[in-house]
mmCIF file of C-alpha atoms and ligand atoms in Angstrom:
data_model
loop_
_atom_site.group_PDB
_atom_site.id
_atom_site.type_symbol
_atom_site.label_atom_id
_atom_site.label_comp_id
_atom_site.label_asym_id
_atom_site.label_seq_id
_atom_site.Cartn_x
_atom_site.Cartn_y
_atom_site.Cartn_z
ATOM 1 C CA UNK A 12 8.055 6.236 30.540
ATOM 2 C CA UNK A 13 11.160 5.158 32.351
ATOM 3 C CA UNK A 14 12.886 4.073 28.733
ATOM 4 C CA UNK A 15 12.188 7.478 27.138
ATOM 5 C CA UNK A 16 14.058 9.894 29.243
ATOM 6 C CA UNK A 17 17.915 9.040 27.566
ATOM 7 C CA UNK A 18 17.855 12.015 24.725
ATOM 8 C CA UNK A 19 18.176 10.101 21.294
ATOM 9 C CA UNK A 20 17.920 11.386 17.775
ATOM 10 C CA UNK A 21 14.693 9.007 16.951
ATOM 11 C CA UNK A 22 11.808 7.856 19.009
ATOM 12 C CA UNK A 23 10.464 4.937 17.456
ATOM 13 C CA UNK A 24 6.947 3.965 18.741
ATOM 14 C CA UNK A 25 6.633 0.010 17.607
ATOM 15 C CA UNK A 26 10.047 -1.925 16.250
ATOM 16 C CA UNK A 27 10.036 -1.666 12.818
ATOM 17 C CA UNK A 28 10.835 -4.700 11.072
ATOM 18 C CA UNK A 29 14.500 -5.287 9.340
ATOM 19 C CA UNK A 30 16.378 -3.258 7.567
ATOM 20 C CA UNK A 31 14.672 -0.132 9.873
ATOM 21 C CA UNK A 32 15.751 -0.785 12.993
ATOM 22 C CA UNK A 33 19.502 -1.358 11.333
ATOM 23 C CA UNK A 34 19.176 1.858 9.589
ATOM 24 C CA UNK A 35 18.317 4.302 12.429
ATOM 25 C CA UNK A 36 20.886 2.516 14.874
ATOM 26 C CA UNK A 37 23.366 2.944 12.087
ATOM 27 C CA UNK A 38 22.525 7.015 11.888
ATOM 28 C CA UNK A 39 22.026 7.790 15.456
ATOM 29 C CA UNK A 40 20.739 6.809 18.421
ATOM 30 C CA UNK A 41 17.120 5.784 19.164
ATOM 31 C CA UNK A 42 14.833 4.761 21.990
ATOM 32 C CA UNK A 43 12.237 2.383 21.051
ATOM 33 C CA UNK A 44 9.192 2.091 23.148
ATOM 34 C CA UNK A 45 8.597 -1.562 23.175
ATOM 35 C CA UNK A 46 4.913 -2.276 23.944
ATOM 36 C CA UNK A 47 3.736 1.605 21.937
ATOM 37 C CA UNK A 48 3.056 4.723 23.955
ATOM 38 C CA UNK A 49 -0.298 5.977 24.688
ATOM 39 C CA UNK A 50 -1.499 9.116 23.975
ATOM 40 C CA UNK A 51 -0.179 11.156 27.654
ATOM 41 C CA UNK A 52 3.091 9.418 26.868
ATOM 42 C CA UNK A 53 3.235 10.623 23.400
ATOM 43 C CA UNK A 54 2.465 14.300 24.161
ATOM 44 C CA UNK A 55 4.839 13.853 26.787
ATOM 45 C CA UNK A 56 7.685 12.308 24.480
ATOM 46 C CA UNK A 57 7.361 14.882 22.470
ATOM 47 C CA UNK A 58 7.051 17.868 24.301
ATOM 48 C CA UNK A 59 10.141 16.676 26.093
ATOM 49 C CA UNK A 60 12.604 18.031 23.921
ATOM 50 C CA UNK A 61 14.693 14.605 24.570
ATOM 51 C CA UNK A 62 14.134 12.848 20.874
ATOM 52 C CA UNK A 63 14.831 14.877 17.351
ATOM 53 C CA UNK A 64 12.376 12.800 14.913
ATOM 54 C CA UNK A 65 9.607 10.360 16.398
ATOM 55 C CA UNK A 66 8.910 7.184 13.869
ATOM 56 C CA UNK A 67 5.199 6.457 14.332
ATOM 57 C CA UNK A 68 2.467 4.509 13.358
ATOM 58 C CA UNK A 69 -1.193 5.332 12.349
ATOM 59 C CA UNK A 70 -2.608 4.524 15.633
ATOM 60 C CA UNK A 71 -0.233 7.376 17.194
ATOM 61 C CA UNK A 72 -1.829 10.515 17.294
ATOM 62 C CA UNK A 73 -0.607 13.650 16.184
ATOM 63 C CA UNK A 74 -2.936 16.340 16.867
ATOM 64 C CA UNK A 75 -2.961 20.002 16.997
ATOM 65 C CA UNK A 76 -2.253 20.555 20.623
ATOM 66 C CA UNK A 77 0.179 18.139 20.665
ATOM 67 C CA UNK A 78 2.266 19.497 17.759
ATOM 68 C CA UNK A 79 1.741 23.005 19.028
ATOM 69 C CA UNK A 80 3.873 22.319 21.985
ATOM 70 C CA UNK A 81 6.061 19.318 20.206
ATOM 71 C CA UNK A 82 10.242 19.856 20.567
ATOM 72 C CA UNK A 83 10.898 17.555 17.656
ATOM 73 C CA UNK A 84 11.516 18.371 13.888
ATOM 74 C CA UNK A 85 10.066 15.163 12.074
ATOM 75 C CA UNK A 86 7.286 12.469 12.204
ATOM 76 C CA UNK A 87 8.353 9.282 9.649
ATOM 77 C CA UNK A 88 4.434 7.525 9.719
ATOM 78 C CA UNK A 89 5.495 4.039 8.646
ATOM 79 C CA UNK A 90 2.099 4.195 6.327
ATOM 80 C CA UNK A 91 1.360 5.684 3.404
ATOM 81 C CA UNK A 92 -1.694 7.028 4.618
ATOM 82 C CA UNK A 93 -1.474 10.246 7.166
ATOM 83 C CA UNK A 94 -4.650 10.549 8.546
ATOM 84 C CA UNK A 95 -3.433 10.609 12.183
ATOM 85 C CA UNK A 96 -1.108 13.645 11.255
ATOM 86 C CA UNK A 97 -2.748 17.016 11.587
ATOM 87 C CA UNK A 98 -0.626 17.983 8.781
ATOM 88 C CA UNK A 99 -1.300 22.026 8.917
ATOM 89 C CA UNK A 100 -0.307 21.713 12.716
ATOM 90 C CA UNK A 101 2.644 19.838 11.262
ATOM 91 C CA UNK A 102 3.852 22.436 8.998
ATOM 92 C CA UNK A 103 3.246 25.666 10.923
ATOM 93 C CA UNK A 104 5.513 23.949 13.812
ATOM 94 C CA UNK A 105 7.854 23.397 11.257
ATOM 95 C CA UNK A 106 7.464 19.448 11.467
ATOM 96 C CA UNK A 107 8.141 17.787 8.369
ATOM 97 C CA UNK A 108 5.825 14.687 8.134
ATOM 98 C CA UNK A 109 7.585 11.296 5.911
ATOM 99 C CA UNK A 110 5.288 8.278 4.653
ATOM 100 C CA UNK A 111 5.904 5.345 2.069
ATOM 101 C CA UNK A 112 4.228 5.782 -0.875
ATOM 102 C CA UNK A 113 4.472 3.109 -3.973
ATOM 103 C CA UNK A 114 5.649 0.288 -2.417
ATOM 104 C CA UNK A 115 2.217 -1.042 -1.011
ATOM 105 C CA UNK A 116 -0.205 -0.642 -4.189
ATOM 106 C CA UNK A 117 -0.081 -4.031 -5.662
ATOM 107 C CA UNK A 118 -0.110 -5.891 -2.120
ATOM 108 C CA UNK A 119 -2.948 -3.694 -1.159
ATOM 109 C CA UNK A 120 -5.224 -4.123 -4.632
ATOM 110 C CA UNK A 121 -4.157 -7.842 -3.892
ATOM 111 C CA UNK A 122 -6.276 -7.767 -0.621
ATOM 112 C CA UNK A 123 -9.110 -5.246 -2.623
ATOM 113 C CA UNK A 124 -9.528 -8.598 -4.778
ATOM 114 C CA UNK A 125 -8.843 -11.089 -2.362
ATOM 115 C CA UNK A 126 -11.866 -9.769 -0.273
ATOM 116 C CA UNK A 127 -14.131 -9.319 -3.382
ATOM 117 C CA UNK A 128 -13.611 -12.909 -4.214
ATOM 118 C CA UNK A 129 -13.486 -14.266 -0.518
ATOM 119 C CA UNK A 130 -17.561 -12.551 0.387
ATOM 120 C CA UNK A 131 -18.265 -13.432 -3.602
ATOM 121 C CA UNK A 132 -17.513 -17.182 -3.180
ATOM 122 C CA UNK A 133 -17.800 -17.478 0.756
ATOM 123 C CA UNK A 134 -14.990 -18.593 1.324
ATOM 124 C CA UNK A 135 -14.338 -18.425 5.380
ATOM 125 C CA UNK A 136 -18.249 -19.947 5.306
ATOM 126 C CA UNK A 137 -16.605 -22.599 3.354
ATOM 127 C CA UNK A 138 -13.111 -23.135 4.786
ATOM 128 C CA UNK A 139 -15.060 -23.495 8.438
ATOM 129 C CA UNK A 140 -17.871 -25.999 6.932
ATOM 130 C CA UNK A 141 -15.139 -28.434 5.638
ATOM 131 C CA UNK A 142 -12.788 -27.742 9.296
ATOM 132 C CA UNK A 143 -16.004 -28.469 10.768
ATOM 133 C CA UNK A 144 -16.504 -32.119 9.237
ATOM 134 C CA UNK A 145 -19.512 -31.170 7.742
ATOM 135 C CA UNK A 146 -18.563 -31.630 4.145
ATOM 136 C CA UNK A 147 -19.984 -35.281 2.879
ATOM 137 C CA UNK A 148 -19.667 -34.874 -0.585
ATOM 138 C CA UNK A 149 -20.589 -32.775 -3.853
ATOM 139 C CA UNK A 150 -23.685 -30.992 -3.527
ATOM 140 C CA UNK A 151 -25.384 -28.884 -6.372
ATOM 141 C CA UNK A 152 -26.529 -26.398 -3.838
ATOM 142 C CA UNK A 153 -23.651 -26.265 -1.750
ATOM 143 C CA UNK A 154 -22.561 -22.896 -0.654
ATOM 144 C CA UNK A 155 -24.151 -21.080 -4.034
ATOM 145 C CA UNK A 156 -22.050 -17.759 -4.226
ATOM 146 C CA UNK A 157 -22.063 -14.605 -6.638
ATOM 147 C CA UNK A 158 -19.939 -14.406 -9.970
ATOM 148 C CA UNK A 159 -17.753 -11.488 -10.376
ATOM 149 C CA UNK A 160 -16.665 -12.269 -14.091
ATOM 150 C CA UNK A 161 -19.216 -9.713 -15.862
ATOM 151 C CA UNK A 162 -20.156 -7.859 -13.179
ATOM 152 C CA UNK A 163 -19.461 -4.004 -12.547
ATOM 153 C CA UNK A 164 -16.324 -3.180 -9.899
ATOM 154 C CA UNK A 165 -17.078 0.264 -8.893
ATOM 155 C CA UNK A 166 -14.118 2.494 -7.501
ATOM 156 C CA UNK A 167 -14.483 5.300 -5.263
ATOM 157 C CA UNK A 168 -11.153 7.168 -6.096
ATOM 158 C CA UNK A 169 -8.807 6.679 -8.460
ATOM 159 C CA UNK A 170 -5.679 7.061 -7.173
ATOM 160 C CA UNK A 171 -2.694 4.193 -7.141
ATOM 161 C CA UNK A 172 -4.511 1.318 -5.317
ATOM 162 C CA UNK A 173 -7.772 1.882 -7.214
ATOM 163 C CA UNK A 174 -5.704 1.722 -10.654
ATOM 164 C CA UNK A 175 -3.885 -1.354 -9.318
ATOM 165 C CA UNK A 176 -7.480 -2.756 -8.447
ATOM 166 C CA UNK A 177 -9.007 -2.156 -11.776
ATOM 167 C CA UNK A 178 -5.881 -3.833 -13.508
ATOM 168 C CA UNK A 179 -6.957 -7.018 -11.813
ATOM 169 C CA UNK A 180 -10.847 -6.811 -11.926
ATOM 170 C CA UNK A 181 -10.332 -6.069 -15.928
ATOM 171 C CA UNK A 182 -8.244 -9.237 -16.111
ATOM 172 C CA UNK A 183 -11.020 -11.259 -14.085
ATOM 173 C CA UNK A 184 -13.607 -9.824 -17.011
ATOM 174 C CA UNK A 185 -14.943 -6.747 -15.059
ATOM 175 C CA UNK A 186 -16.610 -4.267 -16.412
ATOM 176 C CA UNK A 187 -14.862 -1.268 -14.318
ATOM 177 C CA UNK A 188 -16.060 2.383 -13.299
ATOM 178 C CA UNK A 189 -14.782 4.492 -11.437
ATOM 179 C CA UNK A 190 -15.325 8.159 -9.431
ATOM 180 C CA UNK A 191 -12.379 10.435 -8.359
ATOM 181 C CA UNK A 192 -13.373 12.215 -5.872
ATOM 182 C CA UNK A 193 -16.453 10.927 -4.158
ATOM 183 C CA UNK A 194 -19.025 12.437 -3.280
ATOM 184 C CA UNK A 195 -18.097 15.259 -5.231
ATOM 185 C CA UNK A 196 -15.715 15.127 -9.088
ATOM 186 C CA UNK A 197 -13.287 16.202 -10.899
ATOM 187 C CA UNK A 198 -11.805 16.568 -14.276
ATOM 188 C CA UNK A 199 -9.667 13.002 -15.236
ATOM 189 C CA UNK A 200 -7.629 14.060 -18.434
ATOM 190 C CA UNK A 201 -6.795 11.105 -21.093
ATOM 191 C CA UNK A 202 -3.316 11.433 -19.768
ATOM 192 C CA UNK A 203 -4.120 10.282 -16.225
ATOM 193 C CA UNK A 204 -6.522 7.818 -17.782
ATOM 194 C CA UNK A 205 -3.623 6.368 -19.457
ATOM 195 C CA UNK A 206 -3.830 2.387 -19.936
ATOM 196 C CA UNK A 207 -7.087 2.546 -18.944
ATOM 197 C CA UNK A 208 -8.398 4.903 -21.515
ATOM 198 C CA UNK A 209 -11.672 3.474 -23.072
ATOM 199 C CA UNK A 210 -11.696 0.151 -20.669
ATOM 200 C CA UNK A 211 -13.169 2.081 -17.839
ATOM 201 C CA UNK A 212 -16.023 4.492 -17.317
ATOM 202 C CA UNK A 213 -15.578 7.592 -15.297
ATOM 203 C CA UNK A 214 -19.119 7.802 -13.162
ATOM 204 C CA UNK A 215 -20.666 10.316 -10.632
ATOM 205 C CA UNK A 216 -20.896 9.208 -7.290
ATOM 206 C CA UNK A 217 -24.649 8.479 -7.227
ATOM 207 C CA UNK A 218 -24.232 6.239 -10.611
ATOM 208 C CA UNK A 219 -21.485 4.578 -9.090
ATOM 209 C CA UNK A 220 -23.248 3.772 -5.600
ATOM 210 C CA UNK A 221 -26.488 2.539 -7.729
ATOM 211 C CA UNK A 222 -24.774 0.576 -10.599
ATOM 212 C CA UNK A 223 -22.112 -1.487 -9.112
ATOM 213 C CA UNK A 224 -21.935 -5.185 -8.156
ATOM 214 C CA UNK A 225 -18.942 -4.693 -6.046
ATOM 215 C CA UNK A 226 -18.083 -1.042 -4.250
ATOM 216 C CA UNK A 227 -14.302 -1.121 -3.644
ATOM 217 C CA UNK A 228 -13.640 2.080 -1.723
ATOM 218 C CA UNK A 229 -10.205 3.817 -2.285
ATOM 219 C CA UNK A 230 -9.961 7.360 -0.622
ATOM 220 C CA UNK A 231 -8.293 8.912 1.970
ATOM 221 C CA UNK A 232 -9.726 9.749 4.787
ATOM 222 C CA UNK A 233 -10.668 13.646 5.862
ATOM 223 C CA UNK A 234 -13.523 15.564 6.347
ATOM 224 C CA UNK A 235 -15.295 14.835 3.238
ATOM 225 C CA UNK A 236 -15.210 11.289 3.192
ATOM 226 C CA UNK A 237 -15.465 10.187 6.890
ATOM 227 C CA UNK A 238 -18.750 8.378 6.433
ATOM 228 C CA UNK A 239 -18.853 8.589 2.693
ATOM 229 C CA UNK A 240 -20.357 5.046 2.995
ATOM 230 C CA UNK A 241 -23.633 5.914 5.628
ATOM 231 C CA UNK A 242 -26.714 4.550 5.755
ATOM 232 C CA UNK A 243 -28.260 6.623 2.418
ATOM 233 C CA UNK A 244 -25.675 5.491 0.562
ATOM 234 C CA UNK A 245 -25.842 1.396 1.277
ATOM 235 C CA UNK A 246 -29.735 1.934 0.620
ATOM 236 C CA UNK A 247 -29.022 3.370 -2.766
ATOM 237 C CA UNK A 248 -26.861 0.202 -3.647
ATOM 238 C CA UNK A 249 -28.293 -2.740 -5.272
ATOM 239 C CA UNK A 250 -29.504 -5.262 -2.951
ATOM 240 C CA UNK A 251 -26.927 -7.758 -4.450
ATOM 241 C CA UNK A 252 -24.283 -5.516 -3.939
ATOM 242 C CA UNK A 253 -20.818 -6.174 -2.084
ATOM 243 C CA UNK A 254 -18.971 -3.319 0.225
ATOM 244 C CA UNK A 255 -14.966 -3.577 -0.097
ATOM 245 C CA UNK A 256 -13.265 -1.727 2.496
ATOM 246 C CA UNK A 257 -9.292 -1.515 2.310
ATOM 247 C CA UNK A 258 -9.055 1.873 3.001
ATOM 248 C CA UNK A 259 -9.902 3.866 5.631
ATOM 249 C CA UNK A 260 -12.602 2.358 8.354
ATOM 250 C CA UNK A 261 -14.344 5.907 9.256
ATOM 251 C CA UNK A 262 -15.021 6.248 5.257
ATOM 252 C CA UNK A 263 -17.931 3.732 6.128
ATOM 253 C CA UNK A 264 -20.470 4.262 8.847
ATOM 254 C CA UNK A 265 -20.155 0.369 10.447
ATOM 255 C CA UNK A 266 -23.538 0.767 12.559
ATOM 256 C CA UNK A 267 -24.824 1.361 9.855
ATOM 257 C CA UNK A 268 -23.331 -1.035 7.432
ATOM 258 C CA UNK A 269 -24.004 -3.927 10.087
ATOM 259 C CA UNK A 270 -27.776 -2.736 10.531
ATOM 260 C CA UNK A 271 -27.489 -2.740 5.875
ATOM 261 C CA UNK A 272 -26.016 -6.015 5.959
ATOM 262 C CA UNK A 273 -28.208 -7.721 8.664
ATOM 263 C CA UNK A 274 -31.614 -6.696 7.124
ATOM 264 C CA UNK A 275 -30.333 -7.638 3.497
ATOM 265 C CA UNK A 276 -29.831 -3.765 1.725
ATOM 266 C CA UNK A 277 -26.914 -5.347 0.629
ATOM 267 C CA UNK A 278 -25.172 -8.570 0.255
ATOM 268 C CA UNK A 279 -21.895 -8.891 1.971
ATOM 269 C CA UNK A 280 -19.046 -6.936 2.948
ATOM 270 C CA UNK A 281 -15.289 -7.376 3.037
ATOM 271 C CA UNK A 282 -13.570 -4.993 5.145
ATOM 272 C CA UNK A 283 -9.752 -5.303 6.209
ATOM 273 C CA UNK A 284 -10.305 -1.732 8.272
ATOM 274 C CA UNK A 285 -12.700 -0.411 10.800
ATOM 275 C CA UNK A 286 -14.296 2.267 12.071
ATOM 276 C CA UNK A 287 -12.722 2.637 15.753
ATOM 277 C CA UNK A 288 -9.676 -0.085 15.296
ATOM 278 C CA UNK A 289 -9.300 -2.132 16.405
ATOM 279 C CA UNK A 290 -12.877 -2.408 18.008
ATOM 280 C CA UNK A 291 -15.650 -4.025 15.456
ATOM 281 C CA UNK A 292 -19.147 -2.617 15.549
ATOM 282 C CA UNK A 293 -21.564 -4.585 17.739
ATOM 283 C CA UNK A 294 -22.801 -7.433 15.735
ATOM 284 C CA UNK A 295 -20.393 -7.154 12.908
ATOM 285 C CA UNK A 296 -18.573 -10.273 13.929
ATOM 286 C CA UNK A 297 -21.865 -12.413 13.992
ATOM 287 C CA UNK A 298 -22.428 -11.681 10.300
ATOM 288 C CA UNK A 299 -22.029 -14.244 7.906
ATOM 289 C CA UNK A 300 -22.370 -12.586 5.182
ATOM 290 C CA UNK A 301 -18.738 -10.378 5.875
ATOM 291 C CA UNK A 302 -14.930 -11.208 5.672
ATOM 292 C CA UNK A 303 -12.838 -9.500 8.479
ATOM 293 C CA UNK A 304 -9.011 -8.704 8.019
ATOM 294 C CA UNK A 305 -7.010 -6.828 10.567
ATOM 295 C CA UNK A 306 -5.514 -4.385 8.638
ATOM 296 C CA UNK A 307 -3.295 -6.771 6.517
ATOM 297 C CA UNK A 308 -3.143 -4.282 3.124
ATOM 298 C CA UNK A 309 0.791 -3.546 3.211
ATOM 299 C CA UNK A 310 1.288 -7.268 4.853
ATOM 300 C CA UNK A 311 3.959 -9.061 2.795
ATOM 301 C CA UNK A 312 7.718 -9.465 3.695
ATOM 302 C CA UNK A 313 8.989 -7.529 0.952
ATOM 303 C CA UNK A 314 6.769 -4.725 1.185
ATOM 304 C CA UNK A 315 7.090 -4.234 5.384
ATOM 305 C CA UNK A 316 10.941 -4.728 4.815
ATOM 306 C CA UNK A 317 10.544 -1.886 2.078
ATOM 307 C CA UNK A 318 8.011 0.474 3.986
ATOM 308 C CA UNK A 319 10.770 0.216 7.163
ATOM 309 C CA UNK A 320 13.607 1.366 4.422
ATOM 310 C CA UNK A 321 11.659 4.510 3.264
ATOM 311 C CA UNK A 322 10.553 5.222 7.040
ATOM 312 C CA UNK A 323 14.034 4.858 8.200
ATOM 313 C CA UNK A 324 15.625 6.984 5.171
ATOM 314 C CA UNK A 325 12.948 9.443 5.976
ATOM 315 C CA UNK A 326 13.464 10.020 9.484
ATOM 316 C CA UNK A 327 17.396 10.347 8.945
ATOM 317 C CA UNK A 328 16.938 13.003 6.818
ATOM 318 C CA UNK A 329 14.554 14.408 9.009
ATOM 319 C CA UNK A 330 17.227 14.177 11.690
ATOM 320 C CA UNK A 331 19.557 16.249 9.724
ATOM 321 C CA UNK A 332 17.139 18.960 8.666
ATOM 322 C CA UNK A 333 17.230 17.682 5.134
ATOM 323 C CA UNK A 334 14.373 16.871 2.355
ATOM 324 C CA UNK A 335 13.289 13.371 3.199
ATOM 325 C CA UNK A 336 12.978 11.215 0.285
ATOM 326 C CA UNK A 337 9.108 11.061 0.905
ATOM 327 C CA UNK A 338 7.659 14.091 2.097
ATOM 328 C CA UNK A 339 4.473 14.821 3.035
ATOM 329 C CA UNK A 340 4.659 18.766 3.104
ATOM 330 C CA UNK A 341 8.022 19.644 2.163
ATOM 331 C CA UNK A 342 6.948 23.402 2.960
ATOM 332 C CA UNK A 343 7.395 22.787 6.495
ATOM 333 C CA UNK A 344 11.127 22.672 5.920
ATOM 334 C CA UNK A 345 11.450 26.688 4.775
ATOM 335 C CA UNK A 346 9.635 27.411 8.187
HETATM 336 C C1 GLV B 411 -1.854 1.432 5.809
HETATM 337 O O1 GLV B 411 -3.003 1.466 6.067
HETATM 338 C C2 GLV B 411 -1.109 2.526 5.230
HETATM 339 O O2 GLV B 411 -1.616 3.645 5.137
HETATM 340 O O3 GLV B 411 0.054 2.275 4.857
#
């Protein structure tokens, strides 16, 4: 805690990559806690009154009785996701909460396919059979996968990333459906449909579960759809089917997707986020049948370099009491 006394305008909790850093040191002055703070140093960060704005990442923990008793004005989450924010805590301290929206749908639709065509066509299985010198020759058996040309790409959501999905699974000769708001619905107006008007089928949540080939999940996470994915719901999929995870990992239940995928309720599963990161369910490692990312969604040059601009650009506003670019809940400005 030694490096967080100095009073600076941001508290940055990892580096963020270039042109962040630049941008903060450019605007004012910032402490960066080089190996992340845990959660007693957070709270104690702060509640200390000695940093204005705090630029975190999802495994930092805002919740209520830390932002009860916070001194600071802003939170820039260098994520678009917010789900370690309790945002209503946020606003009603007056905290104004920044994340980076946009720039991360196509890279993170890339991995949605990536994984759906890695478990289809078992490709780690693969890659370590050849690294393993065990590949003599063509075989007409050899490593048999699943197609995904013709098949059905179910969405759970429909927001930015599940569009940017279906774009791709469409162009790969999926048929594509979709639900908004799993479990539950809601009204999707031909305007929102937009390009995808009559090339996709809007489903309910139990059609979706028991008609696709693929279930590419696409959420966020809060109290409705932490364990959307449990252990009713992988039994109501078709034993062929594939679980796609880029999400959130407590939108799926892993015990009991490892315990679905070991006794064969469903095929495989690609998941590039877990339930308690970055732990992995017992057993969920062992599985063949899985590909495992750590957390690579947003992971391209360009799009880091352009999540640190918006994070920086947020948190300077933030600094000067202004509307940052990116708000999460702009209402906790009037406060
Ligand atoms: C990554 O998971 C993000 O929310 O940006």
């Amino acid at each position: 805690m030694g490096g967080l006394v100095t009073a600076t305008d941001f508290l940055v909790t990892t580096p963020l990559p270039d042109p962040g850093m630049r941008l903060l040191e450019a605007a004012g002055t910032v402490t960066v806690a080089e190996n992340g703070l845990s959660h007693g140093e957070l709270v104690d960060a702060c509640t200390s009154g000695n940093h204005r704005v705090v630029v975190a990442q999802l495994r930092d923990e805002f919740d209520a009785p830390l932002l009860n008793r916070a001194r600071i004005t802003g939170i820039s989450n260098f994520a678009v996701g917010y789900n370690n924010i309790d945002i209503a805590a946020a606003t009603s301290n007056a905290i104004v909460v920044g994340n980076t929206p946009g720039v991360l749908t196509d890279a993170t639709a890339d991995i949605a396919v990536l994984l759906m065509l890695a478990v289809a066509r078992r490709c780690v299985e693969a890659d370590a059979f050849v690294r393993a010198g065990k590949f003599h020759g063509w075989q007409p058996q050899l490593l048999l996968g699943h197609d995904v040309s013709g098949k059905t790409l179910g969405l759970a959501g429909f927001g930015r990333i599940a569009r940017a999905t279906a774009r791709r699974a469409l162009a790969f000769g999926m048929t594509v459906a979709f639900c908004p708001r799993p479990p539950g619905d809601r009204e999707v107006s031909e305007a929102e449909l937009g390009e995808f008007a009559g090339k996709v089928r809007h489903v309910s949540w139990p059609e979706l579960v028991a008609t696709s080939d693929y279930l590419s999940v696409h959420v966020p996470l809060n109290a409705q759809t932490r364990h959307l994915v449990d252990a009713a719901v992988l039994h109501a999929m078709k034993p062929s089917a594939i679980l796609i995870n880029t999400a959130r990992g407590p939108i799926v239940d892993e015990r009991a997707l490892v315990a679905a995928l070991r006794d064969g309720t469903i095929a495989g599963a690609g998941l590039d986020v877990y339930e308690n990161e970055p732990r992995l369910a017992p057993g969920l490692a062992e599985l063949p049948n899985t590909v495992l990312l750590p957390h690579v969604g947003s992971a391209t040059v360009p799009v880091r370099a352009e999540m640190a601009r918006r994070c920086a650009e947020n948190a300077i506003a933030m600094a000067r009491r202004e509307l940052p670019p990116y708000p999460v809940n702009p209402e906790a400005l009037a406060r």
